[in-house]
C-alpha angles and dihedrals in degrees: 000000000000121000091248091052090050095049087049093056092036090055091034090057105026094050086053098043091052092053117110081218087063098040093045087049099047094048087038109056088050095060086036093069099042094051081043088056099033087047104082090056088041089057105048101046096057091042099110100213126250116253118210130171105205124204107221109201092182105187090180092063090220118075106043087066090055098045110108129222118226123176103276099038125045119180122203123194107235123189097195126094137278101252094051087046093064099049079052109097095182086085125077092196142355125230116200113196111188116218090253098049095117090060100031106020088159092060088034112059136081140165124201113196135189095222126336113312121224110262094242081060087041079052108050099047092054092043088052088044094045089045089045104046089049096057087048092058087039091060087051090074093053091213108152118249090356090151091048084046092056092045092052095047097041111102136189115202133189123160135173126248119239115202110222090181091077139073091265141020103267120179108229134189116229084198101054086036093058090039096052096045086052088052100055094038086062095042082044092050095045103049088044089064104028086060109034098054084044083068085045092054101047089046085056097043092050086039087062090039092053086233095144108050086065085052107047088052085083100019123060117239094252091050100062098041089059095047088053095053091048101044092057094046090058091052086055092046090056095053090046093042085049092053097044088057096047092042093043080057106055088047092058076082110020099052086055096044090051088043091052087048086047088057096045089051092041100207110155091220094051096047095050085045090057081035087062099039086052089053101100091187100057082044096053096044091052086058105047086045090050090045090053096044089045094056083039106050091029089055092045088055109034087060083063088044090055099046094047078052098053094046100053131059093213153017103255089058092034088049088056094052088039080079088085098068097028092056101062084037089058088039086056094049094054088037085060091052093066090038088060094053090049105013096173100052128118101257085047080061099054100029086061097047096048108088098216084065104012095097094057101029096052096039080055089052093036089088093040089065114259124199108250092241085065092047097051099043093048081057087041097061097037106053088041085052095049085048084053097046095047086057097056085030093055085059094058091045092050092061099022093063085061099044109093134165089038150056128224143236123242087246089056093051097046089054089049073062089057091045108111 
């Protein structure tokens, strides 16, 4: 590595690194995904719930006996009409039941509101009305102790799932399999683009300063691209070096108290799930795999960034050009929702292999479990395809750093590519 190339990547990184933008990130998004993922318990536990006292005119003279209070809804049977119901304000709500609501609940049912009621209220009513309506048309069979029958013979099964492709029998959860892939397949997607625009931007903002005409006096144009490129990867390593670490280490207490809650509640799904988050091997292979598709798809990406960068004079031009790399991103990403539902088929396969798709599409198969021959000749292709496009991409960046005043078509780029 030459000593220009050394002082590029050493400004590109040391200048991003020093920013308050990169230190209140880094320290941020951490504590952004805990209180995320703390939020939904937060929440419920300081809603204060909705209180609502519901008029039942039940013209059928079997359901409103049967409908249950909890502590947020009370219903109250009422024998006078409608009309004088809604002037009175004593009534949250008013439930009409048709005498034909047992046969025809959909044509037979009507709520009147003062206002809209919450969802969990919306909820419960229709939960009492659907149970209540069910025990009367199982009376109608006369069949002794039906509902106790129906009890007896309903059945809830989970189970875990045990590899048998490996070494050894592991027991494995399709959920937190499908969750995790999707979780890496959006972080994937998002550095990808964060940083790879952000080479795009800096090439633009030197480009207007005329930066680069001073540099490339005593770098060659390649050189500084790449250093570029790598100077801004490293920057992306550290921050996800530096999460990794502060989220490795919240889970050193939160994976064995879950554990301890999947044992207590003694769901088979729940326990191979915290099985799988315990095992410090399957964690640490999901990181250095996400590390290696992540330098692999983000250098792959960042060379067309840079070339879009070096051809244009802005970011609204370089934002319509920029197409180009954000579209098979964004094709990745919907590719990854099907791959999670069939990880093992045949387009899961080769849209993992094809570098334009393989970061996302293989970071979405990883927790699914993926023979090592896949693995290594999605890597394979990619990083043999980002060595071939830098090349290509090198040619555009060594005339578009000198085009200013216009921007240019895509024909015109792609012969600056043919250019020797």
């Amino acid at each position: 590595m030459n000593s220009g190339l050394k002082l590029i990547i050493s400004r590109e990184y040391l200048s991003r690194v020093k920013r308050k933008s990169f230190i209140i990130s880094t320290i941020l998004v951490p504590i952004l995904m805990i209180g995320l993922s703390a939020a939904p318990a937060l929440v419920m536990m300081l809603s204060t719930p909705e209180s609502r006292i519901v008029a039942v005119i039940d013209e059928s003279g079997d359901v409103a006996g049967r409908l249950s209070d909890n502590g947020e809804v009370h219903f109250i049977e009422a024998s006078a009409p409608l009309d004088s119901l809604r002037s009175d304000e004593a009534y949250d709500a008013i439930l009409v039941l048709g005498a034909d609501v047992v046969k025809r609940p959909g044509q037979s049912i009507t709520l009147y509101s003062r206002g809209a009621p919450a969802m969990a209220t919306s909820s419960y009513i229709s939960q009492q009305l659907e149970n209540a309506i069910e025990d009367i048309r199982l009376e109608a069979y006369d069949i002794a102790n039906i509902k106790q029958i129906l009890a007896d013979v309903q059945v809830t099964v989970d189970y875990p799932t045990i590899r048998i492709d490996k070494e050894e029998d592991t027991a494995s959860s399709a959920t937190l399999s499908y969750f995790i892939g999707l979780m890496l397949d959006m972080m994937l997607y998002m550095f990808i683009l964060i940083y790879g625009q952000m080479v795009m931007n800096s090439i633009i903002e030197e480009k207007n300063n005329r930066v680069l005409e001073i540099v490339v006096s005593s770098v060659k144009p390649t050189s500084l691209m790449l250093g570029k490129i790598v100077g801004v990867g490293l920057v992306a390593i550290t921050q996800i070096l530096i999460w990794a670490v502060v989220l490795g280490a919240c889970s050193l207490w939160t994976v064995p108290m879950l554990s301890g809650l999947a044992e207590a509640d003694g769901n088979a799904e729940f326990t191979a799930a915290m099985g799988q988050l315990a095992d410090t091997g399957f964690i640490t292979s999901l990181f250095v795999y996400l590390v290696l598709f992540f330098i692999g798809g983000y250098l792959f990406y960042s060379a067309i960034y840079a070339a879009i960068g070096s051809a244009v004079d802005n970011v609204q031009d370089a934002s319509q050009l920029s197409t180009i790399a954000t579209m098979p991103v964004i094709i990745g990403i919907v590719a990854s929702m099907a791959i999670l539902n069939n990880p093992n088929s045949t387009l899961s396969f080769w849209v993992s292999v094809f570098p334009f798709t393989s970061p996302m599409a293989m970071m979405s198969r990883l927790p699914y479990g993926v023979p090592m021959w896949e693995i290594l000749l999605s890597l394979a292709v990619l990083y043999a395809s980002f060595m071939a496009l830098i090349w290509v991409c090198a040619k555009i960046y060594r005339v578009g750093i000198f085009m200013y005043g216009k921007k240019p078509t895509l024909m015109e780029i792609i012969r600056w590519a043919r250019y020797k």
